[in-house]
Structures are given as C-alpha cells and as structure tokens.
Amino acid sequence: MFYQLLKHVLLGPLLRLLFRPRVEGLGHVPEEGAAIVAGNHLSFADHFLMPAILRRRITFLAKAEYFTGPGLRGRLTAVFFRSAGQIPVDRSGREAGQAAIREGLGVLGRGELLGIYPEGTRSHDGRLYKGKVGVAAMALRAGVPVVPCAMIGTFEAQPPGQRFPSPRRVRIRFGEPLDFSRHAGLADEKAVLRAVTDEIMTAVLALSGQEYVDRYAAEAKAEEDERRKEKRRAGVRHPNRAG
C-alpha cells in the first residue's frame, strides 16, 4: 500500500518533475511473470527513479547499511527503504553473495520483478565496471529473462558526495530481454556464470554508451580513496611554506 502511495503520490511525481525522464524500450519489461532488470548504477536516485517509471512493482537488493542507521532518523530511513521495495543485503563477509542470491531467488520465486546492479556498488566516476556473477546465478537458477537497463544522466544530476540531486533531464533505456535458457543446469559452472554476466554487461554498455573498465568498481574505488589519503598524508608531512 505504502509502495503505491510513494510511487503515485509522494515520491513518483516529484522525481518525474525533477528529472523529466525520457524512457525508451519500456515495452521490453515483461508485464507479468518473474524477470530481472539489470542496470548500471550511477546515483543514489537510481533506486527510486526506476520504480517511479515502471508499470510493475520492482524490488531491489540494497546494502544493509541503509536499514541499520542509528536513532530515529535511522529507523525512519529503514521504514522508507522497505516501503519503497528494497531488501537489505549484508555485503560483508564470505556469505554475503550467497545471502543476496537467496533473497533475489525469493523475489523471483513469487513471480515478481527483481532489480539488480551487477557492478555491486555505485560508479564513483561515471564509468561502467565489471559485473559480479550473482546476477547470472539468479537468472540461471530461476530460469528467468534478464532485461538490461541503462540510466543516463543521473551521475551528473547527483554525483558522489552530493546530498540532493540537481534538476536535470535523464534518460532510462531498456533493452530486449536476454534469454539464457541454453545454459539451464549450469548455474554452478564458473565459466558459464562469467560468460553470462559479461553478456549482460555488454548489453548494458550498448545502451548506456559509458566507458567500460574491466575491473570491479569496489576495488577501483578503494584504490582511488587510498591515493587520496596518501596525498593528504604527503601534504601533512611536507606542508608548503611561504617566504
């Protein structure tokens, strides 16, 4: 109930006014039955913009930190994310990937739409990074199609570190569903999972036009953060002196 209230009354109209989304290929999203929508992830707003324009309800796997904030604000944030169709997934530890797959298969088992960002995290520089194989594992185990999706312009509207998005027209493009039934029964084969994931990311890339980086986004972001820390440490060790 609250999901529909957010979509049609509280949040959806505001997002459509703020971003004026131009939607392409919406007919590629199945009107019924289980399917995965796999897209790039450029902005915090992506979580809410896609549900606002889809005809069907879609459930996303979201990082658990959104649901565990302290105090009243944290509790309200958790309620909001759950009401918006987000499922918390703990991304730490060795079992994190399997937990996400179990949650995703539960959504698909109910015949619903599941939204996934195969990169695993938001892009910190607007480029498209290597996909993780969980999306392939879910697609093969559930036997469902994967609809590639590209968000275009949301990075510029709300880049990392910017708390609130700037008004800007964005595009949301959906591609033709990808059928992986030819790989039925091979969900435990690492080479197959990698090949299926790469096919999905290639389809997303064709829609988004981003520069592609054959590395995991989290690794690249961690390296960049470390370089920034090193520069700050160097600045403290060797401060500029005038005169």
Coordinates of C-alpha atoms in Angstrom, one line a residue:
M1 CA 0.0 0.0 0.0
F2 CA 2.7 2.5 1.0
Y3 CA 4.7 1.5 -2.1
Q4 CA 1.8 2.7 -4.3
L5 CA 1.5 5.8 -2.2
L6 CA 5.2 6.6 -2.7
K7 CA 5.0 5.8 -6.4
H8 CA 1.9 7.7 -7.4
V9 CA 1.5 10.4 -4.8
L10 CA 4.5 11.2 -2.6
L11 CA 7.8 10.5 -4.5
G12 CA 7.0 9.5 -8.1
P13 CA 5.5 12.8 -9.2
L14 CA 8.4 14.7 -7.6
L15 CA 11.0 12.5 -9.3
R16 CA 9.3 12.9 -12.7
L17 CA 9.2 16.7 -12.2
L18 CA 12.9 16.9 -11.1
F19 CA 14.3 14.6 -13.7
R20 CA 11.8 14.7 -16.6
P21 CA 12.8 11.2 -17.5
R22 CA 12.8 10.2 -21.2
V23 CA 12.0 6.5 -21.2
E24 CA 12.9 4.2 -24.1
G25 CA 12.1 0.5 -24.6
L26 CA 9.7 0.2 -21.7
G27 CA 7.8 -2.4 -23.6
H28 CA 10.8 -4.8 -23.2
V29 CA 9.9 -5.2 -19.5
P30 CA 7.5 -8.2 -19.1
E31 CA 4.1 -7.2 -18.0
E32 CA 3.8 -10.3 -15.8
G33 CA 6.0 -13.1 -14.5
A34 CA 9.4 -13.2 -12.9
A35 CA 12.3 -11.3 -14.6
I36 CA 15.5 -9.5 -13.6
V37 CA 16.1 -5.9 -14.6
A38 CA 19.9 -5.4 -14.6
G39 CA 21.3 -1.9 -14.9
N40 CA 24.2 0.4 -14.3
H41 CA 24.3 2.3 -11.1
L42 CA 25.3 6.0 -11.2
S43 CA 23.4 7.7 -8.5
F44 CA 21.6 7.2 -5.2
A45 CA 18.4 8.4 -7.0
D46 CA 18.5 5.3 -9.3
H47 CA 16.9 3.2 -6.6
F48 CA 13.7 5.4 -6.7
L49 CA 13.7 6.7 -10.3
M50 CA 13.3 3.3 -12.0
P51 CA 10.4 2.2 -9.8
A52 CA 8.7 5.5 -10.5
I53 CA 8.6 4.9 -14.2
L54 CA 7.9 1.2 -14.3
R55 CA 4.3 0.0 -14.6
R56 CA 5.0 -3.0 -12.3
R57 CA 6.4 -3.1 -8.8
I58 CA 10.1 -3.9 -8.7
T59 CA 12.2 -5.0 -5.7
F60 CA 15.8 -4.1 -5.4
L61 CA 18.6 -5.6 -3.3
A62 CA 20.1 -2.8 -1.3
K63 CA 23.0 -2.6 1.1
A64 CA 22.2 -3.3 4.7
E65 CA 23.6 0.0 5.9
Y66 CA 20.5 1.7 4.6
F67 CA 18.5 -0.2 7.2
T68 CA 20.7 -0.1 10.2
G69 CA 21.3 3.7 10.8
P70 CA 21.2 4.8 14.5
G71 CA 18.4 6.8 16.2
L72 CA 15.1 8.0 14.9
R73 CA 16.5 9.0 11.6
G74 CA 17.9 5.5 11.0
R75 CA 14.6 3.9 11.8
L76 CA 12.7 6.2 9.5
T77 CA 15.2 5.6 6.7
A78 CA 14.8 1.8 7.2
V79 CA 11.0 2.1 7.1
F80 CA 11.2 4.2 3.9
F81 CA 13.5 1.8 2.1
R82 CA 11.4 -1.2 3.0
S83 CA 8.3 0.6 1.9
A84 CA 10.0 1.5 -1.4
G85 CA 10.6 -2.1 -2.2
Q86 CA 14.2 -2.5 -1.1
I87 CA 15.5 -5.7 0.6
P88 CA 18.6 -5.3 2.9
V89 CA 21.6 -7.4 2.0
D90 CA 24.7 -7.6 4.1
R91 CA 27.6 -7.2 1.7
S92 CA 30.3 -8.0 4.2
G93 CA 31.7 -11.5 4.9
R94 CA 32.2 -14.6 2.8
E95 CA 28.5 -15.5 2.8
A96 CA 27.3 -12.1 1.6
G97 CA 27.0 -13.1 -2.1
Q98 CA 25.0 -16.3 -1.3
A99 CA 22.7 -14.3 1.0
A100 CA 22.0 -11.8 -1.8
I101 CA 21.3 -14.7 -4.2
R102 CA 18.8 -16.3 -1.7
E103 CA 16.9 -13.1 -1.3
G104 CA 16.8 -12.5 -5.0
L105 CA 15.6 -16.0 -5.7
G106 CA 12.8 -15.5 -3.2
V107 CA 11.6 -12.4 -5.1
L108 CA 11.7 -14.3 -8.4
G109 CA 10.0 -17.3 -6.9
R110 CA 7.0 -15.1 -6.3
G111 CA 6.8 -14.2 -9.9
E112 CA 8.0 -10.6 -9.3
L113 CA 10.5 -8.2 -10.9
L114 CA 13.9 -8.1 -9.3
G115 CA 16.2 -5.1 -9.8
I116 CA 20.0 -5.7 -9.7
Y117 CA 23.0 -3.5 -10.2
P118 CA 25.6 -6.2 -11.2
E119 CA 28.5 -3.8 -10.5
G120 CA 27.7 -4.2 -6.8
T121 CA 28.0 -0.5 -6.0
R122 CA 27.6 2.9 -7.5
S123 CA 30.2 4.0 -10.0
H124 CA 32.4 6.6 -8.4
D125 CA 33.5 8.2 -11.7
G126 CA 30.6 7.6 -14.2
R127 CA 32.2 4.6 -15.9
L128 CA 30.8 1.1 -16.2
Y129 CA 32.6 -1.5 -14.2
K130 CA 32.9 -5.3 -14.4
G131 CA 29.7 -7.2 -13.2
K132 CA 29.6 -9.6 -10.4
V133 CA 28.3 -13.1 -11.2
G134 CA 25.4 -13.1 -8.8
V135 CA 23.0 -11.8 -11.4
A136 CA 23.9 -14.8 -13.7
A137 CA 23.5 -17.3 -10.8
M138 CA 20.0 -15.9 -10.1
A139 CA 19.0 -15.8 -13.8
L140 CA 20.1 -19.4 -14.4
R141 CA 18.7 -20.9 -11.2
A142 CA 15.3 -19.2 -11.6
G143 CA 15.2 -19.6 -15.3
V144 CA 14.1 -16.0 -15.9
P145 CA 15.0 -13.4 -18.6
V146 CA 17.2 -10.5 -17.9
V147 CA 16.3 -7.1 -19.1
P148 CA 19.3 -4.8 -19.5
C149 CA 18.8 -1.2 -18.4
A150 CA 20.8 2.0 -18.6
M151 CA 20.4 5.1 -16.5
I152 CA 21.8 8.1 -18.4
G153 CA 22.4 11.5 -16.8
T154 CA 21.8 10.5 -13.2
F155 CA 25.5 10.7 -12.4
E156 CA 25.6 14.3 -13.4
A157 CA 22.4 15.0 -11.5
Q158 CA 23.7 13.6 -8.3
P159 CA 27.4 12.7 -8.3
P160 CA 29.1 11.0 -5.3
G161 CA 29.1 13.3 -2.3
Q162 CA 26.2 15.4 -3.4
R163 CA 23.4 15.0 -0.9
F164 CA 20.5 16.2 -3.0
P165 CA 20.1 15.8 -6.8
S166 CA 20.1 18.7 -9.2
P167 CA 17.2 19.2 -11.6
R168 CA 18.3 17.6 -14.9
R169 CA 16.6 15.6 -17.6
V170 CA 17.7 12.0 -17.7
R171 CA 17.1 9.0 -19.9
I172 CA 16.2 5.5 -19.0
R173 CA 16.7 2.9 -21.6
F174 CA 15.6 -0.8 -21.5
G175 CA 16.9 -3.4 -24.0
E176 CA 15.5 -6.6 -25.3
P177 CA 15.2 -9.4 -22.7
L178 CA 18.2 -11.7 -22.7
D179 CA 17.3 -15.4 -22.7
F180 CA 19.8 -17.8 -21.1
S181 CA 17.8 -21.0 -21.2
R182 CA 20.6 -22.5 -23.3
H183 CA 22.6 -22.6 -20.1
A184 CA 20.0 -24.4 -18.0
G185 CA 21.5 -26.6 -15.4
L186 CA 24.9 -24.9 -15.5
A187 CA 24.4 -22.4 -12.6
D188 CA 27.4 -23.8 -10.7
E189 CA 29.8 -23.5 -13.6
K190 CA 32.1 -20.6 -13.0
A191 CA 33.0 -20.1 -16.7
V192 CA 29.3 -20.0 -17.6
L193 CA 28.4 -17.5 -14.9
R194 CA 31.2 -15.3 -16.0
A195 CA 30.2 -15.5 -19.7
V196 CA 26.5 -14.8 -18.9
T197 CA 27.4 -11.8 -16.7
D198 CA 29.7 -10.4 -19.3
E199 CA 26.9 -10.7 -21.9
I200 CA 24.6 -8.8 -19.6
M201 CA 27.2 -6.0 -19.0
T202 CA 27.8 -5.8 -22.8
A203 CA 24.1 -5.2 -23.3
V204 CA 24.0 -2.5 -20.6
L205 CA 27.1 -0.9 -22.1
A206 CA 25.5 -0.8 -25.6
L207 CA 22.5 1.1 -24.0
S208 CA 24.5 3.5 -21.8
G209 CA 27.4 4.4 -24.0
Q210 CA 29.7 4.6 -21.0
E211 CA 33.4 3.9 -20.9
Y212 CA 33.9 0.3 -19.7
V213 CA 36.5 -0.7 -17.1
D214 CA 37.3 -4.4 -16.8
R215 CA 37.7 -4.2 -13.0
Y216 CA 35.4 -4.4 -10.1
A217 CA 34.1 -1.0 -9.0
A218 CA 34.7 -1.5 -5.3
E219 CA 38.4 -2.3 -6.0
A220 CA 38.9 0.7 -8.2
K221 CA 37.2 3.0 -5.7
A222 CA 39.3 1.6 -2.8
E223 CA 42.5 2.3 -4.7
E224 CA 41.4 5.8 -5.6
D225 CA 40.5 6.5 -1.9
E226 CA 43.9 5.2 -0.8
R227 CA 45.6 7.5 -3.3
R228 CA 43.7 10.5 -2.0
K229 CA 44.6 9.6 1.6
E230 CA 48.3 9.3 0.6
K231 CA 48.2 12.7 -1.0
R232 CA 46.7 14.2 2.2
R233 CA 49.4 12.4 4.3
A234 CA 52.1 13.8 2.0
G235 CA 50.7 17.3 2.4
V236 CA 50.9 17.0 6.1
R237 CA 54.5 15.7 6.0
H238 CA 55.6 18.3 3.5
P239 CA 53.5 21.5 4.0
N240 CA 54.1 24.4 1.6
R241 CA 56.0 27.2 3.3
A242 CA 55.8 30.7 2.1
G243 CA 58.8 33.1 2.1

